[in-house]
XYZ file of C-alpha atoms in Angstrom:
556
model
C 0.106 0.247 0.107
C 2.829 2.101 0.570
C 4.210 1.666 -2.870
C 0.789 2.588 -4.247
C 0.603 5.751 -2.198
C 3.966 7.135 -3.132
C 2.847 6.362 -6.955
C -0.208 8.556 -6.236
C 1.942 11.578 -4.856
C 4.421 10.831 -7.746
C 1.475 10.281 -10.158
C 0.301 14.113 -9.134
C 3.587 16.196 -10.707
C 3.209 17.635 -13.575
C 6.955 16.018 -14.457
C 5.741 12.412 -14.213
C 4.504 11.197 -17.763
C 6.866 13.047 -19.248
C 9.567 11.088 -17.493
C 7.639 8.038 -18.727
C 7.727 9.284 -22.197
C 11.436 9.649 -22.101
C 11.887 5.852 -20.515
C 9.897 4.126 -23.282
C 11.426 6.421 -26.248
C 15.551 5.159 -24.656
C 13.935 1.871 -24.260
C 12.386 1.937 -27.917
C 15.592 3.275 -29.465
C 18.064 0.614 -27.199
C 15.532 -1.959 -28.867
C 16.265 -0.280 -32.697
C 19.930 -0.189 -31.666
C 20.392 -3.490 -29.877
C 18.781 -6.129 -31.977
C 20.375 -7.802 -34.815
C 17.715 -9.768 -36.761
C 14.414 -7.793 -36.516
C 11.195 -9.730 -36.536
C 9.919 -8.243 -40.075
C 9.099 -10.951 -42.187
C 9.608 -9.142 -46.079
C 12.656 -7.367 -44.643
C 15.235 -8.705 -45.770
C 14.164 -8.329 -49.585
C 13.887 -4.783 -49.213
C 17.374 -4.061 -47.763
C 18.464 -6.453 -50.600
C 17.096 -3.964 -53.086
C 18.720 -1.216 -51.332
C 21.975 -2.890 -51.390
C 22.106 -3.931 -54.830
C 21.323 -0.142 -55.718
C 24.361 0.785 -53.643
C 26.828 -1.575 -54.513
C 25.782 -1.608 -58.081
C 28.854 -1.620 -60.443
C 31.107 -2.106 -57.776
C 34.129 -4.599 -57.895
C 33.958 -7.307 -55.532
C 30.551 -8.361 -56.435
C 28.414 -9.861 -59.213
C 25.893 -7.596 -59.143
C 26.245 -5.812 -62.402
C 26.548 -8.858 -64.122
C 23.099 -10.179 -63.000
C 21.017 -7.343 -62.479
C 19.547 -4.251 -64.032
C 17.869 -1.188 -62.250
C 14.895 -0.122 -64.070
C 14.584 3.046 -65.537
C 11.623 4.226 -64.281
C 10.478 5.746 -60.846
C 7.441 4.819 -59.081
C 6.702 5.529 -54.990
C 7.508 2.200 -54.563
C 11.447 2.985 -55.663
C 11.997 6.055 -53.165
C 12.768 3.724 -49.851
C 15.032 2.018 -51.702
C 17.160 4.981 -52.844
C 16.989 6.327 -49.656
C 18.487 3.272 -47.680
C 20.857 2.861 -50.869
C 22.484 6.189 -49.769
C 22.478 5.208 -45.772
C 23.667 2.039 -46.917
C 26.573 3.498 -48.533
C 27.151 5.798 -45.306
C 26.927 3.291 -42.586
C 26.560 0.025 -44.410
C 23.229 -1.376 -45.408
C 21.859 -2.904 -41.830
C 22.895 -0.078 -40.142
C 21.370 2.295 -42.207
C 17.925 0.515 -41.923
C 18.553 0.937 -38.214
C 18.537 5.089 -39.300
C 15.254 4.703 -40.957
C 14.043 2.644 -38.063
C 15.057 5.405 -35.501
C 13.304 7.884 -37.930
C 10.049 6.102 -38.125
C 10.009 5.694 -34.342
C 10.537 9.425 -33.831
C 8.231 10.722 -36.818
C 4.974 8.455 -36.242
C 5.762 9.159 -32.072
C 5.584 12.896 -33.183
C 2.667 12.404 -35.038
C 0.339 10.499 -33.227
C 0.975 12.976 -30.495
C 0.212 15.756 -32.994
C -3.190 14.407 -33.792
C -4.031 13.972 -30.065
C -3.553 17.520 -29.262
C -5.179 18.178 -32.987
C -8.349 16.504 -31.886
C -8.746 17.681 -28.724
C -7.258 21.378 -28.944
C -8.977 22.941 -25.318
C -7.369 20.053 -23.069
C -4.260 18.985 -25.232
C -4.550 15.680 -25.391
C -3.158 14.424 -21.690
C 0.202 13.339 -21.899
C -0.811 10.333 -20.057
C -2.897 9.343 -22.890
C 0.612 9.669 -25.459
C 1.762 6.631 -23.225
C -0.860 4.583 -25.190
C 1.577 5.558 -28.605
C 3.207 2.563 -27.762
C 0.817 -0.003 -28.501
C 1.010 1.548 -32.418
C 4.711 1.378 -32.730
C 5.710 -1.956 -33.246
C 2.390 -2.725 -34.714
C 1.574 -5.642 -37.006
C 1.859 -4.471 -40.273
C 5.576 -3.657 -39.081
C 5.731 -7.647 -38.119
C 4.622 -7.810 -41.954
C 7.725 -6.052 -43.186
C 5.793 -3.741 -45.790
C 9.523 -1.225 -45.228
C 7.882 1.329 -47.688
C 4.539 1.698 -46.421
C 5.418 1.102 -42.639
C 7.825 4.244 -43.536
C 4.928 6.359 -44.846
C 2.441 5.856 -41.830
C 4.086 8.685 -39.980
C 3.071 11.003 -42.700
C -0.590 9.823 -42.612
C -1.046 10.760 -38.743
C 0.729 14.627 -39.634
C -1.596 14.943 -42.187
C -5.074 14.478 -40.607
C -3.146 15.940 -38.037
C -2.775 19.189 -39.899
C -6.047 18.863 -41.442
C -7.827 19.104 -38.262
C -5.718 22.145 -37.023
C -6.901 23.934 -40.755
C -10.364 22.625 -39.986
C -10.364 24.614 -36.361
C -8.046 27.546 -36.938
C -5.960 26.862 -34.850
C -2.343 27.692 -34.449
C -0.844 29.366 -37.706
C -2.725 29.163 -40.678
C 0.466 29.432 -42.810
C 2.433 26.902 -40.798
C -0.506 24.511 -41.341
C -0.790 24.509 -44.638
C 2.575 24.097 -44.876
C 2.708 20.878 -42.538
C -0.094 19.491 -44.408
C 1.010 19.736 -48.044
C 4.886 18.617 -46.682
C 2.737 15.429 -45.253
C 0.966 14.928 -48.689
C 4.167 15.127 -50.932
C 6.009 12.539 -48.702
C 2.895 10.532 -48.499
C 3.131 10.452 -52.373
C 6.756 9.879 -52.709
C 6.642 6.781 -50.252
C 3.376 4.864 -50.695
C 0.277 5.361 -52.756
C -2.061 3.116 -50.301
C -1.310 5.747 -47.330
C -1.953 8.793 -49.445
C -5.520 7.222 -50.692
C -6.103 6.256 -47.138
C -5.614 9.959 -46.591
C -8.271 11.031 -49.285
C -10.385 8.073 -47.916
C -10.695 9.314 -44.157
C -11.223 13.245 -45.336
C -14.071 12.173 -47.425
C -15.509 10.108 -44.669
C -14.452 13.478 -42.188
C -16.703 15.995 -44.534
C -20.135 13.598 -44.395
C -20.087 14.606 -40.944
C -18.984 17.794 -41.008
C -20.251 19.907 -43.982
C -18.083 23.281 -43.683
C -16.674 24.460 -46.438
C -13.055 24.892 -45.697
C -12.914 20.544 -45.199
C -14.682 20.185 -48.343
C -12.206 22.079 -50.273
C -9.263 20.796 -48.858
C -10.574 17.059 -49.847
C -11.103 18.446 -53.407
C -7.544 19.626 -53.285
C -6.131 16.170 -51.846
C -8.266 14.226 -54.144
C -7.037 16.231 -57.624
C -3.321 16.290 -56.189
C -3.714 12.562 -55.278
C -4.799 11.809 -58.510
C -1.873 13.527 -60.200
C 0.920 12.038 -58.356
C -0.564 8.840 -58.447
C -0.376 8.741 -62.156
C 2.684 10.597 -62.768
C 4.869 8.698 -60.435
C 2.830 6.680 -57.776
C 2.994 3.542 -59.880
C -0.945 3.603 -60.221
C -2.008 1.429 -63.615
C 0.928 0.414 -64.359
C -0.103 -3.306 -63.806
C -0.124 -6.154 -61.555
C 1.400 -9.658 -61.884
C 2.044 -10.814 -65.468
C -0.651 -13.757 -64.679
C -3.275 -11.364 -63.858
C -4.624 -10.012 -67.103
C -6.756 -6.672 -67.340
C -10.415 -7.416 -69.044
C -12.737 -5.401 -70.178
C -15.937 -3.323 -68.304
C -17.995 -5.894 -70.028
C -16.436 -8.947 -69.971
C -16.574 -8.391 -66.150
C -20.330 -9.058 -65.925
C -20.082 -12.466 -68.251
C -19.885 -14.963 -65.325
C -20.445 -12.872 -62.274
C -23.971 -12.223 -60.128
C -24.822 -8.627 -59.534
C -22.060 -6.612 -57.699
C -19.637 -9.775 -58.113
C -18.210 -7.821 -60.945
C -16.045 -5.738 -59.199
C -14.441 -9.124 -58.133
C -14.085 -9.952 -61.749
C -12.840 -6.552 -62.965
C -10.051 -5.912 -60.114
C -9.360 -9.429 -60.074
C -10.120 -9.433 -56.017
C -9.132 -11.441 -53.487
C -11.123 -11.250 -50.094
C -10.365 -12.648 -47.046
C -12.491 -14.899 -45.083
C -13.973 -12.835 -41.914
C -12.111 -15.239 -39.147
C -9.019 -14.356 -40.951
C -9.913 -10.700 -40.835
C -10.559 -11.416 -37.232
C -6.959 -12.565 -37.101
C -6.218 -9.648 -38.506
C -8.109 -7.110 -36.145
C -6.230 -8.400 -32.773
C -3.024 -8.877 -34.684
C -2.722 -4.959 -34.943
C -5.016 -4.354 -31.696
C -3.662 -6.490 -29.198
C 0.075 -7.948 -30.787
C 1.321 -10.154 -33.553
C 1.426 -13.592 -31.527
C 0.229 -17.121 -31.326
C -2.850 -17.596 -29.549
C -1.005 -19.066 -26.411
C 0.027 -15.037 -25.472
C -2.316 -13.587 -27.552
C -5.590 -14.780 -26.183
C -3.970 -13.778 -22.238
C -2.863 -10.850 -23.593
C -6.538 -9.785 -24.572
C -7.863 -11.092 -21.805
C -5.902 -8.839 -19.837
C -6.020 -5.564 -21.900
C -10.095 -6.299 -21.210
C -9.985 -6.085 -17.405
C -7.736 -3.283 -17.297
C -10.167 -1.429 -19.925
C -12.852 -2.279 -18.076
C -11.066 -1.245 -14.556
C -10.297 2.254 -16.841
C -13.807 2.135 -17.421
C -15.364 1.977 -13.670
C -12.898 4.482 -11.775
C -13.959 6.961 -14.642
C -17.590 7.118 -13.223
C -18.740 9.141 -10.557
C -19.164 7.564 -7.041
C -22.191 8.137 -5.816
C -22.851 8.262 -2.018
C -24.368 4.887 -0.624
C -26.438 4.935 2.409
C -30.044 5.023 1.262
C -32.399 7.384 -0.556
C -32.862 10.246 1.980
C -32.235 13.764 1.167
C -28.764 14.536 2.386
C -27.154 11.247 0.123
C -28.957 12.341 -2.747
C -27.804 16.242 -1.905
C -24.296 14.960 -1.737
C -24.836 12.315 -4.875
C -25.757 15.486 -6.853
C -22.382 17.372 -5.424
C -20.521 14.355 -6.754
C -22.142 14.313 -10.250
C -21.837 18.119 -10.620
C -18.074 18.395 -9.747
C -17.022 16.046 -12.434
C -16.290 18.724 -14.925
C -17.869 18.736 -18.445
C -16.559 18.245 -21.701
C -19.046 19.382 -24.404
C -18.108 16.962 -28.069
C -17.822 19.829 -30.815
C -18.720 19.355 -34.076
C -14.904 18.754 -35.217
C -14.511 16.389 -33.046
C -17.879 14.287 -33.228
C -17.083 14.333 -37.346
C -13.620 13.258 -36.205
C -14.711 10.013 -34.239
C -17.877 9.034 -37.070
C -15.039 9.055 -39.780
C -12.294 6.708 -37.940
C -15.011 4.351 -36.625
C -16.142 4.139 -40.132
C -12.511 3.857 -41.536
C -12.227 0.956 -38.949
C -15.474 -1.065 -40.767
C -14.526 -0.494 -43.833
C -10.686 -1.508 -43.644
C -12.186 -4.814 -41.418
C -14.464 -5.645 -44.994
C -12.406 -4.103 -47.526
C -11.076 -7.131 -49.659
C -6.787 -8.243 -48.813
C -5.810 -7.474 -52.449
C -6.427 -6.534 -55.940
C -3.926 -6.786 -59.422
C -5.376 -4.966 -61.380
C -4.823 -1.768 -62.213
C -1.930 -2.536 -59.761
C -1.155 -4.959 -57.421
C -1.822 -3.744 -54.200
C -2.237 -7.024 -51.380
C -3.056 -6.895 -47.901
C -5.174 -4.000 -48.043
C -7.487 -4.735 -45.298
C -4.573 -5.606 -42.765
C -2.666 -2.495 -43.529
C -5.345 -0.162 -43.406
C -6.326 -1.773 -39.897
C -3.285 -0.557 -38.405
C -3.503 2.932 -39.595
C -7.026 2.521 -37.870
C -5.420 1.594 -34.887
C -3.586 4.930 -35.255
C -7.149 7.172 -35.533
C -8.893 5.266 -32.844
C -6.389 5.423 -30.133
C -7.072 8.975 -29.932
C -10.412 8.483 -28.686
C -9.546 6.743 -25.479
C -12.362 8.793 -23.038
C -9.974 12.023 -21.737
C -11.574 11.027 -18.017
C -9.743 7.612 -18.294
C -6.205 9.378 -17.654
C -7.551 11.689 -14.096
C -6.812 9.283 -11.265
C -3.525 8.216 -10.056
C -4.612 4.454 -10.381
C -5.610 5.295 -14.327
C -2.596 6.411 -14.579
C -0.931 3.676 -13.271
C -2.716 1.104 -15.336
C -2.185 3.192 -18.673
C 1.558 3.163 -17.743
C 1.332 -0.027 -17.448
C -0.020 -1.144 -20.315
C 2.627 0.696 -21.949
C 5.724 -0.985 -20.636
C 3.606 -4.162 -20.734
C 3.500 -3.746 -24.923
C 7.398 -2.619 -25.511
C 8.473 -5.401 -23.032
C 6.964 -8.225 -24.185
C 7.811 -7.496 -27.509
C 11.431 -6.739 -26.642
C 11.366 -10.247 -25.260
C 9.462 -12.046 -28.121
C 12.451 -10.877 -30.398
C 15.186 -12.016 -28.105
C 13.674 -15.142 -28.299
C 13.576 -15.081 -32.152
C 17.292 -13.983 -32.349
C 17.988 -17.280 -30.592
C 15.602 -18.755 -33.966
C 17.893 -17.013 -36.110
C 21.725 -18.533 -35.064
C 21.754 -21.688 -36.428
C 20.728 -20.332 -40.390
C 22.913 -17.208 -39.741
C 25.918 -19.545 -39.166
C 25.268 -21.527 -41.807
C 25.202 -18.496 -44.244
C 28.376 -17.185 -42.675
C 30.070 -20.260 -44.574
C 29.359 -19.447 -47.650
C 32.366 -17.402 -49.417
C 31.452 -14.612 -51.461
C 30.255 -14.161 -54.867
C 28.356 -17.432 -55.296
C 24.625 -18.612 -56.272
C 22.822 -19.693 -53.440
C 19.827 -21.460 -53.676
C 16.698 -21.927 -50.619
C 13.531 -24.409 -50.046
C 11.868 -23.339 -46.943
C 9.557 -25.906 -45.437
C 9.773 -24.273 -41.695
C 9.374 -20.704 -42.277
C 7.774 -19.460 -38.808
C 8.870 -18.354 -35.610
C 7.740 -19.969 -32.270
C 7.239 -16.699 -30.710
C 4.912 -14.719 -33.329
C 1.950 -15.315 -34.603
C 1.923 -17.749 -37.951
C 1.158 -15.432 -40.190
C 4.396 -14.167 -39.826
C 7.032 -16.452 -41.837
C 9.528 -14.378 -40.183
C 12.225 -16.495 -41.007
C 11.393 -17.639 -44.579
C 13.273 -14.984 -45.988
C 16.682 -15.594 -43.619
C 18.240 -17.072 -46.971
C 18.429 -13.309 -48.645
C 21.167 -12.368 -45.755
C 23.849 -14.137 -47.772
C 23.437 -10.909 -50.197
C 23.296 -8.600 -47.499
C 26.580 -9.560 -45.551
C 28.167 -11.470 -48.324
C 27.035 -9.981 -51.425
C 26.463 -12.783 -53.551
C 23.674 -13.982 -55.755
C 20.021 -15.212 -54.238
C 17.829 -17.432 -55.767
C 15.770 -16.110 -53.696
C 15.721 -12.532 -54.442
C 12.426 -10.811 -55.654
C 13.577 -8.919 -58.603
C 10.655 -7.481 -60.523
C 8.604 -10.350 -60.135
C 5.894 -7.229 -60.346
C 6.448 -3.747 -62.255
C 6.357 -1.460 -59.336
C 10.052 -2.815 -57.583
C 13.467 -1.054 -58.704
C 15.636 -4.301 -59.714
C 15.194 -6.881 -62.651
C 17.210 -9.582 -63.581
C 19.188 -9.167 -66.758
C 17.759 -10.819 -69.926
C 18.554 -14.625 -69.782
C 19.995 -14.789 -66.081
C 17.464 -15.430 -63.771
C 19.022 -17.458 -61.114
C 17.001 -21.213 -60.952
C 15.257 -21.342 -57.724
C 12.083 -23.053 -56.551
C 9.166 -21.169 -56.190
C 8.827 -18.906 -53.313
C 5.980 -19.892 -50.883
C 5.976 -22.897 -52.829
C 8.617 -25.400 -51.680
C 6.646 -28.821 -52.515
C 7.117 -27.226 -56.062
C 10.955 -28.364 -56.124
C 12.485 -30.072 -59.051
C 15.671 -31.466 -59.289
C 16.602 -28.839 -62.386
C 15.632 -26.038 -59.673
C 19.518 -26.570 -58.635
C 21.182 -25.855 -62.316
C 22.345 -22.350 -61.261
C 23.402 -22.705 -57.584
C 26.368 -23.487 -55.913
C 24.869 -23.738 -52.415
C 21.673 -24.299 -50.974
C 19.706 -23.674 -47.670
C 17.115 -26.159 -46.265
C 14.669 -26.119 -43.657
C 12.946 -28.334 -42.951
C 8.820 -29.219 -42.240
C 7.433 -28.806 -38.943
C 6.636 -32.580 -38.821
C 9.016 -35.340 -39.579
C 8.393 -38.356 -42.263
C 6.790 -36.787 -44.463
C 7.079 -37.975 -48.357
C 7.404 -35.307 -50.118
C 10.074 -33.869 -48.217
C 11.680 -37.327 -48.250
C 11.792 -37.212 -51.818
C 12.949 -33.518 -52.267
C 16.332 -34.561 -49.824
C 16.897 -37.371 -51.957
C 16.655 -35.550 -55.201
C 19.184 -33.143 -53.622
C 21.561 -35.364 -52.439
C 22.106 -36.871 -56.107
C 23.648 -33.233 -56.630
C 25.232 -31.865 -53.557
C 26.764 -32.795 -50.328
C 25.262 -31.848 -46.904
C 27.571 -29.282 -45.119
C 25.659 -28.771 -41.974
C 22.664 -29.977 -40.586
C 21.090 -28.220 -37.390
C 17.763 -27.501 -35.739
C 15.915 -27.999 -38.772
C 18.157 -25.937 -41.238
C 20.575 -27.871 -43.547
C 23.633 -26.316 -45.762
C 24.148 -28.146 -49.004
C 27.119 -27.621 -51.410
C 27.212 -28.704 -55.315
C 29.381 -31.793 -55.548
């Protein structure tokens, strides 16, 4: 009890939440600086693009022999070119950490900027800003969608500047500058995030029909259409097997509104999968053994926050004395009248979340865009987190709960990352044995971590570290599998490799070009498919090392 009493006294000091925010910032920075392999699925591929761009034409690697840099520019290239520049200065992995630090700082500031814009009278309680920690290491960064991740802070900044323009708060010129800078950066980083801003502003204007939001929306729509067409990559096409069809043809084999699926080659998520996406974004990207207890704990803590925010009534019967005391208690709670723009924001954020749940997983026409619902759920989290009621952060015990939630979030994520590091040691040790300037293939069956949700196939792209650390050629590299990517194979130089994500399609011919092979076994033993694949590999290659489900082979 003495500890709680000391907390009560400390929590009333104005500097207390800022001290906690500073501690959280230090923990996040240390996390970025100390982690070797981040639990971000597609990250190795994006680092490889930047590595090839940065080292292209240098002596000591084979990049110029196998790859071409695309002549055209699209928004998707920005991340890789910036990272390649940082890679030249610091090394590719250190450069990536610089971008992660920029992501952390810009998203933290952007969320704070948005919270203050939504609640200008109270200026969002610094205790509420502890909840920003729940947004940092989200499900989308776990997927390793790095260009999209780097664009997410500009989404929050654009919305925050828009609300300031709507309310007239602050310097008008400064607000316009911030708004347009955010839009330009969005147009240069990811077309989906830029489109999400347009979508949110359109929802907002449905509930706030003032002239200024409407004209801002029109300007944003025009800017988005022009930039997405000029350099955003919109309309450049999807994967080669997804051919564009005519409007009339989309109705031929469709039932009513189903023509949309045919016209844009839409892939829809089953509802249980979408619910997974919701839980991973709003609770954490963990397996069920962690996710369910964590969700229950959060539910209990939120309920306690709610109960502590309710005004307490005096017990003792319905006498006039107690009625008078109850009336005094109720009227002592400060009244906060919701403004029109706050109502519009709240409704737009809720509808944005609802749309994110029911949007398709992906489209392939006119451009390939996947995990649409997954990505927008992360943006919905950013919008919703600021809607927590202001009176949930008034009392010292409420502040203690919010502090616990924030530190639990970063603590659990850091611990899971540490455990994941142990899983990566064996394949990275094998990669370090491969000489430079060789060609490496991969057959990856076991590609999941025991410590994060199964959709994050975190070990799948570990073979790419051969390119990142040894500057070698890797058959697993994506290259130009879609038109928006910045590095392609030279004609006739594509390396044979088992189709990515489909290791059971292995053929002996997949080994024609490779000098070494990294193999990750299935989760269960004695599978006839895997037995046949291993026999075919051993006919052409020798096993150099096998441990913890990973094997390294060398061509005979």
